[in-house]
Amino acid sequence: MMDGSPSTPGKFKMEKPSHHHHFHHHPSTARLLLRWHHSSPLSKFAFWAFLAVAVFAALLLLSPRPPSSEADPPPSSSLGGAAGVNGGQHRRSLRTASWGGPAWEKRVRSSARIRRLAGGFSVLVTGAAGFVGTHVSAALKKRGDGVLGLDCFNDYYDPSLKRARQALLERAGVFVVEGDVNDALLLRKLFDVVPFTHVMHLAAQAGVRYAMTNPASYVHSNVAGLVSLLEAAKSADTQPALVWASSSSVYGLNSKVPFSESDRTDRPASLYAATKKAGEEIAHVYNHIYGLSITGLRFFTVYGPWGRPDMAYFFFTRNILGGKPISIFEGPGHATVARDFTYIDDIVRGCVAALDTAGKSTGSGGKKRGPAPLRVYNLGNTSPVPVADLVSILEKLLGVKAMRKVVKMPRNGDVQFTHANISLAQRELGYHPTTNLRTGLKRFVRWYLQYYHPNLVKKRGSKSGSSNS
């Protein structure tokens, strides 16, 4: 999508309760205790559930989060599955850079200004320096839409890759504001400065296994962040239509294939999946109460140039070139692990189509004036490929044999397979993926070598030239 760039990071002892203690309470206290003793089990359960949630929330807010080293890449899964993999021990706390002032507002307005003559949009893209966010922002800007980016540049993976994507967007005329989507004051300011027609919400904490180390980051980004954005959008005088990234991970332990939008999504296999499912329910609430037009997109294993270093195709490439072993997971009984790999350009076309077909929000200033569209679509390639085949393709493209190690799939939140039914997106969005895995990986490898190993590219080029002479 970005053709002007190089195609395309102890035990305790618990005392037994005694039944022989005598409590001396004030009569009103005694009556309350007696009423509690005879209350229904459901009431007791609700009380303890509320108390548990309150304590858990307090622990999440108070738990320290020391910064991690930027030099170390995040540990990787052997799947590159529906949601990717975990990062380092701790993700740096999110923070907002300084903002505001006449010069800053001028840059914001200029970036968001619509430049095509008819039917143009002014779009706020969150997570704009991320993988999908960068490609979508560039595509929208190229066709003349106004685009303003927002990204926190956290160090879940190498921030220098995000900065490189930011530089690409800057050259294309897209200003990326550095800030946290949970910063209500910043969001309010952005919506005051620009009357956005649409929001493309792609900011999220990705990965599956990282949730086992830093669960709070998923609640912060995927739940609280979504709510913060919806609050800003519903309060705008002219509410924008919102398109946001859900995930194929919401299908969780679903065994029916291919996955359809009408399938059950109440059995998530990871905290990441649970937060995305929570996002879909939250979207329903804001659509119902405030009249926001909301479209959720369930992405299936997106790959391609400028991708995420924590995805399998990416770190497989790195390890194959580095002569390091790669682990390939297998399911119970040596079952094949497969993914519905979807090339980035196909995903971008789906995102843009979702924006183009999004109906208008019906509220204003937080007040609903009529029903608004609420949609959800699968965006996949509908052609699952075994992960072992992915490795074979990479071997041929790189000209290097991989050191394979087949291991049992651990219970860490990854699932054995993904497979999208895209008939609804085909029918309503005109979504038709066209890139097979070999073609997409060839483009990725070309970019990867140019970005990380430019000398190797020159060496290969010189060999090719001498052999042709």
Short mmCIF file of C-alpha atoms in Angstrom, two decimals:
data_model
loop_
_atom_site.label_atom_id
_atom_site.label_comp_id
_atom_site.label_asym_id
_atom_site.label_seq_id
_atom_site.Cartn_x
_atom_site.Cartn_y
_atom_site.Cartn_z
CA MET A 1 0.00 0.00 0.00
CA MET A 2 2.93 2.33 0.62
CA ASP A 3 4.59 2.09 -2.77
CA GLY A 4 6.86 5.08 -2.27
CA SER A 5 8.74 3.41 0.60
CA PRO A 6 10.99 0.35 0.88
CA SER A 7 8.25 -2.06 -0.02
CA THR A 8 6.08 -1.36 1.86
CA PRO A 9 9.14 -4.58 16.79
CA GLY A 10 3.97 -18.86 50.27
CA LYS A 11 1.65 -20.85 51.79
CA PHE A 12 -0.26 -19.67 54.86
CA LYS A 13 -2.16 -21.43 57.61
CA MET A 14 -5.79 -20.53 57.87
CA GLU A 15 -7.46 -20.80 61.29
CA LYS A 16 -10.70 -22.71 61.43
CA PRO A 17 -13.64 -20.53 62.29
CA SER A 18 -14.96 -21.00 65.79
CA HIS A 19 -18.66 -21.36 66.35
CA HIS A 20 -18.40 -20.51 70.05
CA HIS A 21 -17.57 -16.81 69.78
CA HIS A 22 -20.18 -14.42 71.11
CA PHE A 23 -20.59 -11.10 69.29
CA HIS A 24 -21.78 -8.09 71.19
CA HIS A 25 -23.26 -5.66 68.67
CA HIS A 26 -25.52 -2.71 68.74
CA PRO A 27 -29.12 -3.95 68.17
CA SER A 28 -29.26 -2.38 64.67
CA THR A 29 -26.01 -4.09 63.74
CA ALA A 30 -27.35 -7.37 64.99
CA ARG A 31 -30.44 -7.00 62.82
CA LEU A 32 -28.25 -6.32 59.77
CA LEU A 33 -26.18 -9.42 60.45
CA LEU A 34 -29.29 -11.52 60.89
CA ARG A 35 -30.68 -10.17 57.62
CA TRP A 36 -27.37 -10.97 55.85
CA HIS A 37 -27.39 -14.50 57.29
CA HIS A 38 -30.85 -15.20 55.87
CA SER A 39 -30.34 -13.39 52.53
CA SER A 40 -30.47 -15.31 49.26
CA PRO A 41 -27.36 -17.03 47.87
CA LEU A 42 -27.64 -14.83 44.76
CA SER A 43 -27.37 -11.66 46.85
CA LYS A 44 -24.33 -13.03 48.67
CA PHE A 45 -22.73 -14.02 45.37
CA ALA A 46 -23.33 -10.56 43.91
CA PHE A 47 -21.75 -8.93 46.97
CA TRP A 48 -18.63 -11.08 46.88
CA ALA A 49 -18.33 -10.76 43.10
CA PHE A 50 -18.45 -6.97 43.41
CA LEU A 51 -15.89 -7.05 46.22
CA ALA A 52 -13.55 -9.30 44.18
CA VAL A 53 -13.76 -7.02 41.14
CA ALA A 54 -13.06 -3.96 43.31
CA VAL A 55 -10.01 -5.57 44.89
CA PHE A 56 -8.70 -6.77 41.51
CA ALA A 57 -9.11 -3.30 40.01
CA ALA A 58 -7.26 -1.76 42.96
CA LEU A 59 -4.39 -4.21 42.53
CA LEU A 60 -4.14 -3.44 38.82
CA LEU A 61 -4.03 0.29 39.49
CA LEU A 62 -1.49 0.06 42.28
CA SER A 63 0.81 -2.60 40.83
CA PRO A 64 4.22 -1.22 39.78
CA ARG A 65 5.21 -1.42 36.14
CA PRO A 66 8.95 -0.90 35.76
CA PRO A 67 10.20 -0.07 32.28
CA SER A 68 11.63 -2.77 30.09
CA SER A 69 14.76 -2.75 28.01
CA GLU A 70 14.24 -1.51 24.48
CA ALA A 71 17.21 -3.48 23.31
CA ASP A 72 15.58 -6.86 23.78
CA PRO A 73 12.90 -7.98 21.33
CA PRO A 74 9.73 -9.48 22.80
CA PRO A 75 9.65 -13.24 23.34
CA SER A 76 7.87 -14.93 20.46
CA SER A 77 5.19 -17.52 19.97
CA SER A 78 5.70 -20.29 17.50
CA LEU A 79 2.35 -19.70 15.90
CA GLY A 80 1.93 -16.13 14.81
CA GLY A 81 -1.67 -16.87 15.53
CA ALA A 82 -4.86 -14.93 15.51
CA ALA A 83 -3.51 -12.41 17.96
CA GLY A 84 0.26 -12.60 17.88
CA VAL A 85 2.47 -13.01 20.91
CA ASN A 86 3.73 -11.48 24.10
CA GLY A 87 6.29 -8.79 24.59
CA GLY A 88 8.92 -8.35 27.31
CA GLN A 89 8.43 -8.56 31.04
CA HIS A 90 6.87 -5.11 31.34
CA ARG A 91 5.61 -2.57 28.88
CA ARG A 92 6.59 1.00 29.56
CA SER A 93 3.81 3.00 31.18
CA LEU A 94 1.82 4.93 28.63
CA ARG A 95 2.19 8.66 28.68
CA THR A 96 1.21 11.64 26.59
CA ALA A 97 3.76 13.98 25.06
CA SER A 98 3.28 17.72 25.31
CA TRP A 99 0.59 19.06 23.02
CA GLY A 100 -1.41 22.17 22.33
CA GLY A 101 -0.66 25.68 21.14
CA PRO A 102 -1.31 27.51 17.84
CA ALA A 103 1.47 25.74 15.89
CA TRP A 104 0.32 22.32 17.07
CA GLU A 105 -3.31 23.07 16.21
CA LYS A 106 -2.26 24.25 12.77
CA ARG A 107 -0.49 20.93 12.10
CA VAL A 108 -3.54 19.02 13.34
CA ARG A 109 -5.92 20.92 11.08
CA SER A 110 -3.63 20.67 8.07
CA SER A 111 -3.23 16.91 8.43
CA ALA A 112 -6.98 16.37 8.86
CA ARG A 113 -7.98 18.64 5.96
CA ILE A 114 -9.93 16.85 3.19
CA ARG A 115 -8.24 17.30 -0.19
CA ARG A 116 -10.46 15.39 -2.61
CA LEU A 117 -13.32 17.32 -4.14
CA ALA A 118 -16.36 15.17 -3.38
CA GLY A 119 -17.22 12.74 -0.62
CA GLY A 120 -13.98 13.04 1.31
CA PHE A 121 -13.59 12.06 4.97
CA SER A 122 -11.71 13.54 7.88
CA VAL A 123 -10.45 10.51 9.82
CA LEU A 124 -8.80 10.13 13.22
CA VAL A 125 -6.67 6.97 13.11
CA THR A 126 -5.60 5.66 16.51
CA GLY A 127 -2.61 3.34 16.59
CA ALA A 128 -1.46 5.14 13.44
CA ALA A 129 2.21 4.14 13.91
CA GLY A 130 1.23 0.50 14.26
CA PHE A 131 1.32 -2.07 11.47
CA VAL A 132 -2.26 -1.83 10.18
CA GLY A 133 -2.61 1.80 11.25
CA THR A 134 0.29 2.96 9.09
CA HIS A 135 -1.01 1.22 5.96
CA VAL A 136 -4.59 2.43 6.45
CA SER A 137 -3.47 6.01 7.13
CA ALA A 138 -1.32 6.04 3.99
CA ALA A 139 -4.13 4.62 1.84
CA LEU A 140 -6.65 7.18 3.05
CA LYS A 141 -4.24 10.08 2.60
CA LYS A 142 -3.34 8.89 -0.90
CA ARG A 143 -6.96 9.12 -2.06
CA GLY A 144 -7.37 12.62 -0.63
CA ASP A 145 -8.98 12.07 2.75
CA GLY A 146 -7.90 14.11 5.75
CA VAL A 147 -5.99 11.88 8.20
CA LEU A 148 -4.76 12.62 11.71
CA GLY A 149 -2.86 9.92 13.56
CA LEU A 150 -2.66 9.20 17.28
CA ASP A 151 -0.14 6.79 18.83
CA CYS A 152 1.54 6.33 22.21
CA PHE A 153 4.71 4.68 20.81
CA ASN A 154 4.94 2.19 23.68
CA ASP A 155 7.75 -0.37 23.75
CA TYR A 156 5.76 -3.61 23.49
CA TYR A 157 8.07 -4.12 20.54
CA ASP A 158 10.96 -2.05 19.18
CA PRO A 159 9.75 1.60 19.10
CA SER A 160 12.28 2.44 16.38
CA LEU A 161 10.13 0.50 13.90
CA LYS A 162 7.14 2.62 14.91
CA ARG A 163 9.21 5.77 14.50
CA ALA A 164 10.21 4.63 11.01
CA ARG A 165 6.54 4.14 10.14
CA GLN A 166 5.82 7.60 11.57
CA ALA A 167 8.48 9.07 9.28
CA LEU A 168 6.77 7.42 6.30
CA LEU A 169 3.47 8.99 7.26
CA GLU A 170 5.05 12.39 7.86
CA ARG A 171 6.43 12.32 4.31
CA ALA A 172 2.93 11.47 3.08
CA GLY A 173 1.49 14.44 4.94
CA VAL A 174 0.03 12.63 7.95
CA PHE A 175 0.74 14.16 11.36
CA VAL A 176 0.85 11.56 14.15
CA VAL A 177 0.06 13.06 17.55
CA GLU A 178 1.98 11.35 20.34
CA GLY A 179 -0.48 10.54 23.11
CA ASP A 180 -2.48 7.93 24.98
CA VAL A 181 -5.99 7.10 23.85
CA ASN A 182 -6.94 7.17 27.54
CA ASP A 183 -6.04 10.87 27.77
CA ALA A 184 -9.54 12.37 27.88
CA LEU A 185 -8.28 15.96 27.71
CA LEU A 186 -6.24 15.25 24.59
CA LEU A 187 -9.15 13.48 22.89
CA ARG A 188 -11.51 16.32 23.74
CA LYS A 189 -9.02 18.80 22.30
CA LEU A 190 -8.64 16.82 19.07
CA PHE A 191 -12.41 16.63 18.61
CA ASP A 192 -12.69 20.36 19.34
CA VAL A 193 -10.04 21.28 16.76
CA VAL A 194 -11.25 18.88 14.01
CA PRO A 195 -14.85 17.89 13.18
CA PHE A 196 -13.94 14.29 12.33
CA THR A 197 -16.40 12.48 10.08
CA HIS A 198 -14.92 9.07 10.95
CA VAL A 199 -12.67 7.37 13.50
CA MET A 200 -10.56 4.32 12.64
CA HIS A 201 -9.69 2.87 16.05
CA LEU A 202 -6.72 0.52 15.68
CA ALA A 203 -4.86 1.27 18.92
CA ALA A 204 -4.71 -1.83 21.13
CA GLN A 205 -2.49 -4.05 23.23
CA ALA A 206 -1.87 -7.00 20.94
CA GLY A 207 -0.58 -10.49 21.64
CA VAL A 208 -1.74 -13.50 23.61
CA ARG A 209 1.00 -14.67 25.94
CA TYR A 210 1.99 -11.18 27.13
CA ALA A 211 -1.28 -11.11 29.07
CA MET A 212 0.16 -13.74 31.40
CA THR A 213 2.84 -11.21 32.39
CA ASN A 214 1.08 -7.86 32.16
CA PRO A 215 -2.70 -8.29 32.17
CA ALA A 216 -3.30 -4.70 33.21
CA SER A 217 -2.02 -3.41 29.86
CA TYR A 218 -4.86 -5.21 28.05
CA VAL A 219 -7.53 -3.71 30.28
CA HIS A 220 -5.90 -0.29 29.96
CA SER A 221 -5.64 -0.27 26.16
CA ASN A 222 -8.38 -2.57 24.89
CA VAL A 223 -11.16 -1.82 27.34
CA ALA A 224 -10.52 1.53 29.05
CA GLY A 225 -8.99 2.93 25.84
CA LEU A 226 -12.03 1.99 23.78
CA VAL A 227 -14.37 3.52 26.36
CA SER A 228 -12.33 6.75 26.43
CA LEU A 229 -12.58 7.05 22.67
CA LEU A 230 -16.30 6.26 22.60
CA GLU A 231 -16.89 8.86 25.30
CA ALA A 232 -15.15 11.51 23.20
CA ALA A 233 -16.99 10.46 20.05
CA LYS A 234 -20.47 10.38 21.60
CA SER A 235 -19.96 13.84 23.12
CA ALA A 236 -18.99 15.46 19.79
CA ASP A 237 -21.53 17.91 18.41
CA THR A 238 -21.47 15.98 15.16
CA GLN A 239 -20.77 12.38 16.10
CA PRO A 240 -18.34 10.55 13.80
CA ALA A 241 -18.90 7.02 12.53
CA LEU A 242 -16.46 4.63 14.18
CA VAL A 243 -14.70 1.58 12.72
CA TRP A 244 -12.53 -0.42 15.09
CA ALA A 245 -10.32 -3.50 15.19
CA SER A 246 -11.83 -6.44 16.99
CA SER A 247 -10.11 -9.79 16.40
CA SER A 248 -10.61 -13.32 15.15
CA SER A 249 -9.49 -14.30 18.66
CA VAL A 250 -13.04 -13.70 19.89
CA TYR A 251 -13.99 -17.09 18.40
CA GLY A 252 -11.82 -18.67 21.09
CA LEU A 253 -12.56 -22.36 21.60
CA ASN A 254 -15.16 -22.43 18.84
CA SER A 255 -14.74 -25.69 16.90
CA LYS A 256 -17.15 -24.93 14.03
CA VAL A 257 -15.33 -23.90 10.86
CA PRO A 258 -15.17 -21.64 9.06
CA PHE A 259 -15.80 -18.98 11.72
CA SER A 260 -18.90 -16.90 10.98
CA GLU A 261 -20.02 -13.65 12.57
CA SER A 262 -23.10 -15.41 13.97
CA ASP A 263 -21.03 -18.09 15.77
CA ARG A 264 -20.74 -18.09 19.55
CA THR A 265 -17.96 -15.92 20.98
CA ASP A 266 -18.44 -16.54 24.69
CA ARG A 267 -15.49 -18.91 25.22
CA PRO A 268 -12.31 -16.84 24.84
CA ALA A 269 -9.00 -18.70 25.09
CA SER A 270 -6.95 -15.69 26.20
CA LEU A 271 -7.27 -12.41 28.08
CA TYR A 272 -6.58 -10.61 24.81
CA ALA A 273 -9.60 -12.34 23.25
CA ALA A 274 -11.71 -11.54 26.31
CA THR A 275 -10.88 -7.83 26.06
CA LYS A 276 -11.80 -7.79 22.38
CA LYS A 277 -15.08 -9.55 23.13
CA ALA A 278 -15.70 -7.02 25.90
CA GLY A 279 -15.08 -4.31 23.30
CA GLU A 280 -17.81 -5.68 21.08
CA GLU A 281 -20.28 -5.62 23.98
CA ILE A 282 -19.22 -2.09 24.93
CA ALA A 283 -19.72 -1.01 21.31
CA HIS A 284 -23.27 -2.35 21.48
CA VAL A 285 -23.95 -0.21 24.56
CA TYR A 286 -22.72 3.03 22.98
CA ASN A 287 -24.63 2.31 19.79
CA HIS A 288 -27.81 1.59 21.73
CA ILE A 289 -27.66 4.50 24.17
CA TYR A 290 -25.91 7.25 22.20
CA GLY A 291 -26.63 6.47 18.54
CA LEU A 292 -23.02 5.96 17.51
CA SER A 293 -22.50 4.20 14.17
CA ILE A 294 -19.99 1.44 14.99
CA THR A 295 -18.38 -1.24 12.83
CA GLY A 296 -16.14 -3.96 14.31
CA LEU A 297 -13.63 -5.77 12.11
CA ARG A 298 -12.37 -9.20 13.14
CA PHE A 299 -8.90 -9.42 11.61
CA PHE A 300 -7.39 -12.82 10.81
CA THR A 301 -3.57 -13.07 11.21
CA VAL A 302 -2.46 -10.02 9.27
CA TYR A 303 1.03 -10.10 7.73
CA GLY A 304 3.15 -8.11 5.30
CA PRO A 305 5.78 -5.35 4.99
CA TRP A 306 6.24 -3.11 8.04
CA GLY A 307 4.65 -5.84 10.17
CA ARG A 308 4.90 -6.63 13.88
CA PRO A 309 8.11 -8.34 15.09
CA ASP A 310 6.14 -10.54 17.50
CA MET A 311 4.30 -12.36 14.71
CA ALA A 312 5.49 -15.79 13.56
CA TYR A 313 6.29 -14.97 9.93
CA PHE A 314 8.42 -12.05 11.16
CA PHE A 315 10.51 -13.76 13.82
CA PHE A 316 10.74 -16.97 11.78
CA THR A 317 12.44 -14.87 9.10
CA ARG A 318 14.78 -13.32 11.64
CA ASN A 319 15.73 -16.66 13.17
CA ILE A 320 16.18 -18.46 9.85
CA LEU A 321 18.60 -15.76 8.67
CA GLY A 322 20.34 -15.81 12.05
CA GLY A 323 20.82 -19.57 12.07
CA LYS A 324 18.63 -19.97 15.13
CA PRO A 325 16.09 -22.76 15.66
CA ILE A 326 12.37 -22.08 15.27
CA SER A 327 9.68 -23.89 17.23
CA ILE A 328 6.57 -25.04 15.40
CA PHE A 329 3.60 -25.97 17.52
CA GLU A 330 1.44 -29.01 16.92
CA GLY A 331 -1.94 -29.84 18.40
CA PRO A 332 -3.04 -32.95 20.30
CA GLY A 333 -2.27 -36.18 18.46
CA HIS A 334 0.21 -34.38 16.18
CA ALA A 335 -2.63 -32.29 14.75
CA THR A 336 -1.71 -29.54 12.31
CA VAL A 337 -1.73 -25.93 13.45
CA ALA A 338 -3.02 -23.62 10.72
CA ARG A 339 -3.77 -19.93 10.29
CA ASP A 340 -5.91 -17.89 7.92
CA PHE A 341 -3.03 -15.59 6.92
CA THR A 342 -4.33 -12.34 5.44
CA TYR A 343 -2.11 -9.92 3.52
CA ILE A 344 -2.02 -6.31 4.69
CA ASP A 345 -3.23 -4.80 1.39
CA ASP A 346 -6.37 -6.95 1.53
CA ILE A 347 -6.98 -5.86 5.12
CA VAL A 348 -6.55 -2.21 4.17
CA ARG A 349 -9.13 -2.54 1.40
CA GLY A 350 -11.53 -4.05 3.93
CA CYS A 351 -10.92 -1.22 6.40
CA VAL A 352 -11.47 1.46 3.77
CA ALA A 353 -14.62 -0.29 2.54
CA ALA A 354 -15.94 -0.35 6.13
CA LEU A 355 -15.40 3.42 6.35
CA ASP A 356 -17.02 4.02 2.97
CA THR A 357 -20.15 2.04 3.84
CA ALA A 358 -20.50 3.16 7.47
CA GLY A 359 -23.85 4.80 8.09
CA LYS A 360 -24.02 8.08 9.97
CA SER A 361 -24.21 8.33 13.75
CA THR A 362 -27.52 9.76 14.86
CA GLY A 363 -26.62 11.46 18.12
CA SER A 364 -25.19 14.86 18.96
CA GLY A 365 -23.61 16.05 22.17
CA GLY A 366 -24.28 12.72 23.84
CA LYS A 367 -27.99 12.54 22.95
CA LYS A 368 -29.36 9.85 20.64
CA ARG A 369 -31.86 10.94 17.99
CA GLY A 370 -32.49 7.63 16.27
CA PRO A 371 -31.13 4.13 15.60
CA ALA A 372 -27.65 3.87 14.10
CA PRO A 373 -25.82 1.01 12.35
CA LEU A 374 -23.99 -1.60 14.44
CA ARG A 375 -21.98 -4.04 12.31
CA VAL A 376 -19.27 -6.67 12.64
CA TYR A 377 -17.32 -8.39 9.84
CA ASN A 378 -14.65 -11.04 9.41
CA LEU A 379 -11.66 -9.87 7.38
CA GLY A 380 -9.63 -12.94 6.47
CA ASN A 381 -8.25 -14.75 3.44
CA THR A 382 -10.53 -17.78 3.91
CA SER A 383 -7.63 -20.11 2.97
CA PRO A 384 -5.97 -21.53 6.12
CA VAL A 385 -2.34 -22.62 5.68
CA PRO A 386 -0.40 -24.93 8.03
CA VAL A 387 2.35 -23.07 9.88
CA ALA A 388 4.85 -25.70 8.63
CA ASP A 389 4.00 -24.66 5.06
CA LEU A 390 4.65 -21.05 5.97
CA VAL A 391 8.15 -22.07 7.05
CA SER A 392 8.75 -23.96 3.80
CA ILE A 393 7.83 -20.88 1.76
CA LEU A 394 10.18 -18.71 3.83
CA GLU A 395 13.01 -21.22 3.34
CA LYS A 396 12.69 -20.97 -0.45
CA LEU A 397 12.41 -17.17 -0.45
CA LEU A 398 15.41 -16.73 1.86
CA GLY A 399 17.51 -19.51 0.36
CA VAL A 400 18.25 -20.82 3.85
CA LYS A 401 17.15 -24.06 5.51
CA ALA A 402 15.31 -23.57 8.79
CA MET A 403 16.32 -25.39 11.97
CA ARG A 404 12.87 -26.73 12.86
CA LYS A 405 11.81 -27.94 16.28
CA VAL A 406 8.28 -29.35 16.57
CA VAL A 407 6.80 -28.94 20.05
CA LYS A 408 3.45 -29.43 21.72
CA MET A 409 1.24 -26.38 21.84
CA PRO A 410 1.30 -24.96 25.38
CA ARG A 411 -1.82 -23.71 27.11
CA ASN A 412 -1.00 -20.06 26.82
CA GLY A 413 -4.00 -18.67 24.96
CA ASP A 414 -3.12 -19.64 21.38
CA VAL A 415 -5.62 -21.71 19.40
CA GLN A 416 -5.02 -24.55 16.97
CA PHE A 417 -6.58 -23.03 13.85
CA THR A 418 -8.40 -20.03 12.41
CA HIS A 419 -10.57 -19.94 9.32
CA ALA A 420 -12.72 -16.99 8.25
CA ASN A 421 -16.09 -17.11 6.57
CA ILE A 422 -16.01 -13.80 4.67
CA SER A 423 -19.31 -14.08 2.81
CA LEU A 424 -20.89 -11.22 4.80
CA ALA A 425 -17.96 -8.88 4.10
CA GLN A 426 -18.03 -9.91 0.45
CA ARG A 427 -21.72 -9.14 0.20
CA GLU A 428 -21.85 -5.88 2.17
CA LEU A 429 -18.35 -4.42 1.83
CA GLY A 430 -17.32 -5.79 -1.55
CA TYR A 431 -14.36 -7.37 0.23
CA HIS A 432 -12.40 -9.79 -1.97
CA PRO A 433 -8.88 -10.75 -0.81
CA THR A 434 -6.56 -11.42 -3.73
CA THR A 435 -3.12 -12.16 -2.26
CA ASN A 436 -2.01 -15.74 -1.64
CA LEU A 437 0.54 -16.53 1.06
CA ARG A 438 3.51 -17.07 -1.24
CA THR A 439 2.98 -13.75 -3.01
CA GLY A 440 2.50 -11.89 0.25
CA LEU A 441 5.55 -13.45 1.90
CA LYS A 442 7.67 -12.62 -1.13
CA ARG A 443 6.77 -8.95 -0.69
CA PHE A 444 7.42 -9.16 3.04
CA VAL A 445 10.85 -10.78 2.60
CA ARG A 446 11.83 -8.14 0.06
CA TRP A 447 10.93 -5.40 2.55
CA TYR A 448 12.56 -7.20 5.48
CA LEU A 449 15.89 -7.57 3.71
CA GLN A 450 15.83 -3.95 2.54
CA TYR A 451 15.01 -2.68 6.02
CA TYR A 452 17.20 -4.91 8.20
CA HIS A 453 19.87 -6.24 5.81
CA PRO A 454 20.50 -3.71 3.02
CA ASN A 455 24.06 -5.01 2.53
CA LEU A 456 22.72 -8.51 1.96
CA VAL A 457 20.36 -7.14 -0.69
CA LYS A 458 23.28 -5.45 -2.47
CA LYS A 459 25.35 -8.64 -2.31
CA ARG A 460 22.49 -10.72 -3.75
CA GLY A 461 21.94 -8.10 -6.43
CA SER A 462 25.58 -8.13 -7.50
CA LYS A 463 25.59 -11.94 -7.70
CA SER A 464 22.45 -11.87 -9.83
CA GLY A 465 24.00 -9.26 -12.11
CA SER A 466 27.22 -11.20 -12.62
CA SER A 467 25.34 -14.42 -13.37
CA ASN A 468 23.25 -12.67 -16.03
CA SER A 469 26.26 -11.08 -17.79
#
